[in-house]
Coordinates of C-alpha atoms in Angstrom, one line a residue:
H10 CA -38.7 -18.8 -28.4
R11 CA -38.4 -15.5 -26.4
G12 CA -34.8 -16.0 -25.5
A13 CA -33.7 -16.6 -29.1
F14 CA -35.6 -13.5 -30.2
V15 CA -33.8 -11.4 -27.7
Q16 CA -30.5 -12.8 -28.9
E17 CA -30.7 -11.3 -32.4
L18 CA -32.9 -8.2 -32.4
A19 CA -31.3 -7.1 -35.6
S20 CA -31.4 -10.4 -37.5
P21 CA -33.4 -13.6 -37.6
A22 CA -30.9 -15.6 -35.5
W23 CA -33.7 -17.6 -33.9
V24 CA -34.6 -19.5 -37.1
G25 CA -32.2 -22.2 -36.1
K26 CA -33.5 -22.3 -32.6
A27 CA -37.0 -22.7 -33.9
L28 CA -35.9 -25.9 -35.5
S29 CA -34.3 -27.3 -32.4
S30 CA -35.8 -29.7 -30.0
G31 CA -36.0 -29.5 -26.2
G32 CA -33.9 -26.3 -26.1
R33 CA -31.0 -28.0 -28.0
C34 CA -29.5 -26.4 -31.1
I35 CA -29.8 -28.1 -34.4
R36 CA -27.2 -30.7 -35.0
F37 CA -25.0 -30.2 -38.1
R38 CA -24.6 -33.2 -40.5
P39 CA -22.5 -33.9 -43.6
V40 CA -23.9 -33.0 -46.9
P41 CA -22.6 -34.2 -50.3
S42 CA -21.3 -31.7 -52.7
S43 CA -20.3 -31.7 -56.3
P44 CA -16.7 -31.5 -57.5
P45 CA -15.9 -28.7 -59.9
R46 CA -16.6 -29.3 -63.6
V47 CA -14.4 -28.5 -66.5
G48 CA -17.3 -27.0 -68.3
A49 CA -18.3 -24.7 -65.4
F50 CA -16.4 -21.7 -66.8
R51 CA -17.8 -22.3 -70.3
D52 CA -21.3 -22.2 -68.8
Y53 CA -20.4 -19.0 -67.0
Q54 CA -19.2 -17.4 -70.2
Q55 CA -22.5 -18.1 -71.9
M56 CA -24.6 -16.3 -69.3
T57 CA -26.8 -13.4 -70.3
M58 CA -28.2 -10.5 -68.4
Q59 CA -31.5 -12.3 -68.2
Q60 CA -29.8 -15.3 -66.6
T61 CA -29.0 -13.2 -63.6
I62 CA -32.6 -13.5 -62.6
S63 CA -33.4 -16.7 -64.4
A64 CA -32.5 -20.4 -64.0
V65 CA -32.0 -20.8 -67.7
G66 CA -28.5 -22.2 -68.5
F67 CA -27.6 -23.0 -65.0
A68 CA -25.0 -25.7 -64.9
K69 CA -26.3 -29.1 -63.7
E70 CA -24.9 -30.5 -60.5
T71 CA -23.0 -33.8 -60.8
A72 CA -24.0 -36.7 -58.7
A73 CA -20.6 -37.6 -57.3
P74 CA -20.8 -36.8 -53.6
R75 CA -18.0 -35.2 -51.7
L76 CA -17.9 -33.6 -48.2
R77 CA -17.0 -29.9 -48.5
A78 CA -15.0 -30.1 -45.3
A79 CA -12.7 -32.7 -47.0
I80 CA -11.8 -30.5 -50.0
A81 CA -8.1 -29.8 -50.1
D82 CA -6.8 -26.3 -50.8
D83 CA -6.3 -25.4 -54.5
K84 CA -2.8 -24.0 -54.1
A85 CA -2.7 -22.7 -57.7
M86 CA -5.8 -20.7 -57.2
L87 CA -4.6 -19.3 -53.8
R88 CA -1.2 -18.3 -55.3
A89 CA -2.9 -16.6 -58.3
A90 CA -5.2 -14.7 -55.9
R91 CA -2.2 -13.4 -54.0
D92 CA 0.2 -12.7 -56.9
L93 CA -2.2 -11.2 -59.5
T94 CA -3.9 -8.7 -57.2
K95 CA -1.1 -7.1 -55.2
D96 CA -1.6 -3.7 -56.9
L97 CA -5.3 -3.6 -56.1
A98 CA -5.2 -3.7 -52.4
E99 CA -5.3 0.1 -51.7
A100 CA -8.6 1.5 -50.6
K101 CA -9.3 4.8 -52.5
P102 CA -11.0 7.6 -50.6
S103 CA -11.9 9.2 -53.9
I104 CA -14.2 6.2 -54.5
Y105 CA -15.4 5.4 -51.0
W106 CA -16.5 8.8 -49.8
P107 CA -18.5 10.0 -52.9
D108 CA -20.2 6.6 -53.2
M109 CA -21.2 6.3 -49.5
V110 CA -22.2 10.0 -49.1
G111 CA -24.0 10.1 -52.4
S112 CA -26.0 6.9 -51.7
A113 CA -27.0 8.2 -48.3
L114 CA -28.1 11.6 -49.5
V115 CA -30.1 10.2 -52.4
G116 CA -31.7 7.7 -49.9
Y117 CA -32.7 10.4 -47.4
A118 CA -34.0 12.7 -50.1
A119 CA -36.2 9.9 -51.5
L120 CA -37.3 9.1 -48.0
A121 CA -38.4 12.7 -47.5
G122 CA -40.3 12.5 -50.8
A123 CA -42.1 9.3 -49.7
I124 CA -43.1 11.2 -46.5
V125 CA -44.1 14.5 -48.0
F126 CA -45.9 13.4 -51.3
A127 CA -49.5 12.5 -51.2
N128 CA -49.7 10.9 -54.6
P129 CA -49.4 7.1 -54.2
V130 CA -47.4 6.6 -57.3
L131 CA -44.8 9.3 -56.3
V132 CA -44.7 7.8 -52.8
A133 CA -44.0 4.3 -54.2
L134 CA -41.3 5.6 -56.6
C135 CA -39.6 7.5 -53.8
A136 CA -39.8 4.5 -51.5
I137 CA -38.1 2.2 -54.0
V138 CA -35.3 4.7 -54.6
A139 CA -34.9 5.2 -50.8
V140 CA -34.7 1.4 -50.2
L141 CA -32.1 0.8 -52.9
A142 CA -30.0 3.9 -52.0
L143 CA -30.1 3.4 -48.2
Y144 CA -29.4 -0.3 -48.7
R145 CA -26.2 0.5 -50.7
A146 CA -25.1 3.1 -48.1
L147 CA -25.7 0.6 -45.3
M148 CA -23.7 -2.1 -46.9
F149 CA -20.5 -0.1 -46.4
I150 CA -20.5 -1.5 -42.9
H151 CA -19.1 -4.7 -44.5
D152 CA -16.0 -2.9 -45.8
L153 CA -15.6 -1.1 -42.5
T154 CA -14.9 -4.4 -40.7
H155 CA -12.0 -5.3 -43.1
I156 CA -10.2 -2.1 -44.1
H157 CA -7.2 -1.0 -42.1
R158 CA -8.0 1.7 -39.6
D159 CA -5.6 4.1 -41.2
A160 CA -6.7 3.4 -44.8
L161 CA -9.6 5.8 -44.9
P162 CA -9.2 8.5 -42.2
G163 CA -12.5 9.5 -40.7
F164 CA -14.6 7.2 -42.9
R165 CA -15.8 5.0 -40.0
T166 CA -16.9 8.0 -38.0
G167 CA -18.4 9.7 -41.0
W168 CA -20.3 6.5 -42.0
N169 CA -21.7 6.1 -38.4
L170 CA -22.9 9.7 -38.2
L171 CA -24.5 9.7 -41.7
V172 CA -25.7 6.1 -41.9
G173 CA -25.1 3.9 -39.0
I174 CA -26.7 5.9 -36.2
P175 CA -29.7 7.3 -38.2
L176 CA -30.5 3.7 -39.3
L177 CA -29.8 2.4 -35.8
T178 CA -27.2 0.0 -37.1
P179 CA -23.9 1.4 -35.9
S180 CA -20.7 -0.2 -36.9
F181 CA -20.0 -1.9 -33.5
M182 CA -22.8 -4.3 -34.3
Y183 CA -20.6 -5.8 -37.1
E184 CA -17.0 -5.0 -36.1
G185 CA -15.5 -7.8 -34.1
V186 CA -18.3 -10.1 -35.2
H187 CA -18.0 -10.4 -39.0
T188 CA -14.2 -11.2 -38.8
L189 CA -15.1 -14.3 -36.8
H190 CA -16.9 -15.5 -39.9
H191 CA -13.6 -15.3 -41.8
K192 CA -11.5 -17.3 -39.3
R193 CA -10.0 -20.4 -40.9
T194 CA -11.1 -22.7 -38.1
Q195 CA -14.5 -21.1 -37.4
Y196 CA -16.2 -20.6 -40.7
G197 CA -19.2 -22.9 -41.0
T198 CA -18.9 -24.2 -37.5
V199 CA -21.1 -23.6 -34.5
E200 CA -18.7 -20.8 -33.5
D201 CA -19.4 -18.9 -36.7
P202 CA -21.9 -16.1 -35.9
E203 CA -22.9 -15.7 -39.5
Y204 CA -23.5 -19.3 -40.5
L205 CA -26.5 -21.7 -40.3
P206 CA -26.8 -25.0 -42.3
L207 CA -29.8 -23.6 -44.2
A208 CA -29.5 -26.2 -46.9
L209 CA -30.0 -28.9 -44.3
M210 CA -33.1 -27.4 -42.7
K211 CA -36.8 -27.8 -43.4
P212 CA -38.3 -26.0 -46.5
W213 CA -40.3 -23.6 -44.4
S214 CA -37.1 -22.3 -42.7
L215 CA -36.1 -20.4 -45.9
P216 CA -39.1 -18.0 -46.2
L217 CA -39.1 -17.6 -42.4
F218 CA -35.4 -16.7 -42.5
V219 CA -36.3 -13.8 -44.9
I220 CA -39.7 -12.7 -43.6
I221 CA -38.5 -12.3 -40.0
A222 CA -36.2 -9.5 -41.2
L223 CA -39.3 -7.3 -41.4
L224 CA -39.1 -7.0 -37.6
A225 CA -35.5 -5.7 -37.6
P226 CA -36.3 -1.9 -37.5
A227 CA -38.8 -2.2 -34.6
A228 CA -36.4 -4.5 -32.7
L229 CA -33.6 -2.1 -33.2
M230 CA -35.8 0.7 -31.9
L231 CA -36.6 -1.3 -28.8
R232 CA -32.9 -2.1 -28.3
F233 CA -31.7 1.4 -28.3
A234 CA -34.7 3.2 -26.8
V235 CA -35.4 0.8 -24.0
L236 CA -32.8 -1.9 -23.5
V237 CA -29.7 0.4 -23.6
P238 CA -31.0 2.7 -20.8
L239 CA -32.2 -0.3 -18.8
G240 CA -28.7 -1.8 -19.2
A241 CA -27.1 1.3 -17.7
L242 CA -29.2 0.7 -14.6
F243 CA -29.1 -3.1 -14.4
P244 CA -25.7 -4.8 -15.2
S245 CA -27.5 -8.2 -15.8
V246 CA -29.6 -6.5 -18.5
R247 CA -26.6 -4.9 -20.0
R248 CA -24.7 -8.2 -20.1
L249 CA -27.7 -10.0 -21.7
V250 CA -28.2 -7.2 -24.3
W251 CA -24.5 -7.2 -25.2
E252 CA -24.2 -11.0 -25.5
R253 CA -27.4 -11.6 -27.5
A254 CA -28.6 -8.3 -29.1
S255 CA -25.4 -6.5 -30.1
S256 CA -24.3 -8.3 -33.2
L257 CA -25.6 -8.7 -36.8
S258 CA -25.5 -12.5 -36.7
I259 CA -27.8 -15.4 -37.6
N260 CA -26.4 -18.1 -35.4
P261 CA -28.7 -18.5 -32.3
A262 CA -25.9 -20.1 -30.3
F263 CA -23.6 -17.1 -30.7
R264 CA -22.7 -15.2 -27.5
R265 CA -20.7 -12.0 -28.0
R266 CA -17.8 -11.4 -25.7
P267 CA -17.3 -8.1 -23.8
P268 CA -15.7 -5.3 -25.9
E269 CA -12.0 -4.9 -25.6
G270 CA -9.3 -2.6 -26.9
E271 CA -9.9 0.1 -29.4
I272 CA -13.5 -0.9 -30.1
K273 CA -14.6 -0.3 -26.4
P274 CA -14.8 3.6 -26.6
R275 CA -16.5 3.3 -30.0
V276 CA -19.2 1.1 -28.5
M277 CA -19.8 3.7 -25.8
W278 CA -20.4 6.7 -28.0
Q279 CA -22.3 4.7 -30.7
E280 CA -24.7 3.2 -28.1
I281 CA -25.3 6.6 -26.5
S282 CA -25.9 8.2 -29.9
G283 CA -28.2 5.4 -31.0
M284 CA -30.2 5.8 -27.8
V285 CA -30.6 9.6 -28.2
W286 CA -31.6 9.2 -31.8
A287 CA -34.2 6.5 -31.0
W288 CA -35.7 8.8 -28.4
A289 CA -35.7 11.7 -30.8
L290 CA -37.5 9.6 -33.4
L291 CA -40.2 8.6 -30.9
A292 CA -40.5 12.2 -29.6
S293 CA -41.0 13.5 -33.2
T294 CA -44.4 11.7 -33.3
Q295 CA -45.7 14.4 -30.9
W296 CA -45.1 17.1 -33.5
L297 CA -45.2 15.4 -36.8
G298 CA -47.6 12.5 -36.1
W299 CA -46.8 8.8 -36.7
R300 CA -46.8 8.9 -40.6
P301 CA -43.1 10.0 -41.0
L302 CA -41.8 7.4 -38.5
L303 CA -44.0 4.6 -39.9
I304 CA -42.9 5.3 -43.4
A305 CA -39.3 5.4 -42.4
L306 CA -39.7 2.0 -40.5
A307 CA -41.4 0.5 -43.5
I308 CA -38.5 1.5 -45.8
K309 CA -36.0 0.2 -43.3
S310 CA -37.9 -3.1 -43.1
A311 CA -37.7 -3.4 -46.9
V312 CA -33.9 -2.7 -46.7
A313 CA -33.6 -5.4 -44.1
V314 CA -35.5 -8.0 -46.2
L315 CA -33.4 -7.1 -49.3
N316 CA -30.3 -7.7 -47.3
Q317 CA -31.6 -11.0 -45.9
L318 CA -32.3 -12.2 -49.4
R319 CA -28.7 -11.3 -50.3
T320 CA -27.5 -13.2 -47.2
L321 CA -29.6 -16.2 -48.2
V322 CA -27.6 -16.6 -51.4
A323 CA -24.2 -15.4 -50.2
H324 CA -23.3 -19.0 -49.4
L325 CA -24.5 -22.4 -50.3
W326 CA -24.9 -23.2 -46.6
E327 CA -24.1 -26.9 -47.1
N328 CA -21.5 -27.4 -44.4
E329 CA -22.3 -29.7 -41.5
G330 CA -20.3 -27.7 -38.9
E331 CA -16.8 -29.0 -39.3
A332 CA -13.7 -26.8 -40.0
M333 CA -13.1 -26.3 -43.7
S334 CA -10.1 -25.5 -45.9
V335 CA -9.9 -22.1 -47.5
T336 CA -10.9 -23.6 -50.8
A337 CA -13.8 -25.4 -49.3
Q338 CA -15.0 -22.1 -47.7
F339 CA -14.6 -20.5 -51.1
L340 CA -16.7 -23.2 -52.8
D341 CA -19.4 -22.8 -50.1
S342 CA -19.5 -19.1 -51.0
V343 CA -21.0 -17.4 -54.1
N344 CA -19.9 -15.1 -56.9
V345 CA -22.6 -13.6 -59.2
P346 CA -20.4 -11.9 -61.8
P347 CA -21.2 -10.1 -65.0
P348 CA -22.6 -10.1 -67.7
G349 CA -25.8 -9.9 -65.6
R350 CA -26.2 -6.4 -64.1
I351 CA -29.1 -6.7 -61.7
A352 CA -26.8 -8.4 -59.1
E353 CA -25.2 -5.0 -58.6
V354 CA -28.6 -3.8 -57.2
W355 CA -29.2 -6.6 -54.7
A356 CA -25.5 -7.3 -53.9
P357 CA -23.9 -3.8 -54.0
V358 CA -20.5 -2.6 -52.8
G359 CA -18.6 -5.6 -54.1
L360 CA -21.0 -8.2 -52.4
R361 CA -21.7 -9.9 -55.7
Y362 CA -18.1 -11.2 -55.5
H363 CA -18.6 -12.8 -52.1
A364 CA -16.7 -15.9 -52.8
L365 CA -13.7 -13.9 -54.0
H366 CA -14.1 -11.7 -50.9
H367 CA -13.5 -14.9 -48.8
L368 CA -10.2 -15.4 -50.7
M369 CA -9.1 -11.8 -50.1
P370 CA -11.1 -10.3 -47.2
S371 CA -9.2 -7.0 -47.2
M372 CA -9.5 -6.3 -50.9
P373 CA -11.5 -3.0 -51.3
Y374 CA -14.9 -3.4 -52.9
H375 CA -13.9 -1.3 -55.9
S376 CA -11.0 -3.6 -56.8
L377 CA -13.0 -6.9 -56.7
P378 CA -14.3 -6.6 -60.3
E379 CA -10.8 -6.2 -61.7
A380 CA -9.4 -9.0 -59.4
H381 CA -12.2 -11.3 -60.7
R382 CA -11.4 -10.5 -64.3
R383 CA -7.7 -11.2 -63.8
L384 CA -8.3 -14.6 -62.1
V385 CA -10.9 -15.7 -64.7
A386 CA -8.3 -14.9 -67.5
A387 CA -5.4 -16.5 -65.7
L388 CA -6.8 -19.7 -64.2
E389 CA -7.3 -22.9 -66.2
L390 CA -10.9 -24.0 -67.0
D391 CA -10.8 -26.8 -64.4
S392 CA -9.8 -24.5 -61.6
H393 CA -11.9 -24.4 -58.5
Y394 CA -12.3 -20.7 -59.0
H395 CA -14.9 -21.0 -61.8
S396 CA -17.1 -23.4 -59.7
A397 CA -18.0 -20.5 -57.3
N398 CA -19.5 -18.4 -60.1
H399 CA -23.3 -18.6 -60.3
P400 CA -25.9 -17.1 -62.7
G401 CA -28.1 -15.3 -60.2
M402 CA -30.4 -15.1 -57.1
L403 CA -33.3 -17.3 -58.3
V404 CA -30.9 -20.1 -59.3
L405 CA -29.3 -20.1 -55.9
V406 CA -32.7 -19.9 -54.1
G407 CA -33.9 -22.8 -56.2
R408 CA -30.8 -24.9 -55.2
L409 CA -31.3 -24.1 -51.6
A410 CA -35.0 -25.1 -51.8
R411 CA -34.2 -28.4 -53.5
N412 CA -31.7 -29.2 -50.8
T413 CA -34.2 -28.5 -48.0
M414 CA -36.7 -30.7 -49.7
G415 CA -34.3 -33.6 -49.9
R416 CA -34.5 -36.6 -47.5
R417 CA -32.7 -35.2 -44.5
N418 CA -33.5 -35.5 -40.8
V419 CA -33.1 -32.2 -39.0

């Protein structure tokens, strides 16, 4: 599977390819889904903090089958999402900048502690803090793809210099890619770079999907330190790297188009900066030894695995590959709202409201909790909105696992 591995150096896109036969990609197939239940919101209200990491109290699925692709739009929900949140659409620099900079600085300080300290307990504590803080700082790449270019002056450049380049994940790897995932006619199809029918795959595909993320830091180092300079010398290498190893996607069939417009100059300086930084990291081993770099790579691997776990439960992954209505896309996505608090750790920067984000992609992360509260209060109990709210990660992983163990031919 060498070609598929090259395609997604930064994410396990080749999982789907590993399931294919004779070089052909996996064929999508319809999957039944459950209609929203009137009691779904009542179950949600009864959640506790413990339920965020427990399956207790999870609403049972009904047996009535329905194809997600055939679900019509809930116009009342869509109108409410539009009308009730108009005053929440402004991205506030006073929130974005301190949150991003503070997370990054705490993460780097903890990383330094993990490198410097000799006591194993202190090293472990610093490593945990570094993982969580750098993970939060890295997740701002998601908002960067949606906010208007004039909304937060200098934020994109600042994030790249402080987070994107040092972690070898500059914003060009997500910009122009993630927005395809939100296109009305592309979500959940073979043209969606961020979708695989994971619920229809074999059970072993789920742990493989997560574990392969451990290779992301080494793969990114290879990309920037070796493949970028080779691409400058050989156009065919450059084209291959751009198409298959320049996007944070999970779909092995995705091929990225050449950069155009305002993103083109950003790609140039970000790639050069990433290359120089990768060389500097490798050169540092001659003076500092390998311990600092290996610890940094291990922490970045943990960040990648945590993000992959979040990705695993960001959607239900039950679409067979057909175009879906906005409401169907919403129901295939996941909110993990309060009262549970641990979701804010594994799904930071508004990502715990991922289904709501698919209704309003440009809504700033700091406004999503209030938007959710307003919609919960305003919509009837039988609204589709309440059906996208789930208790926590383990419940969602369990649902995925049960689906993969069903009688399906992949």
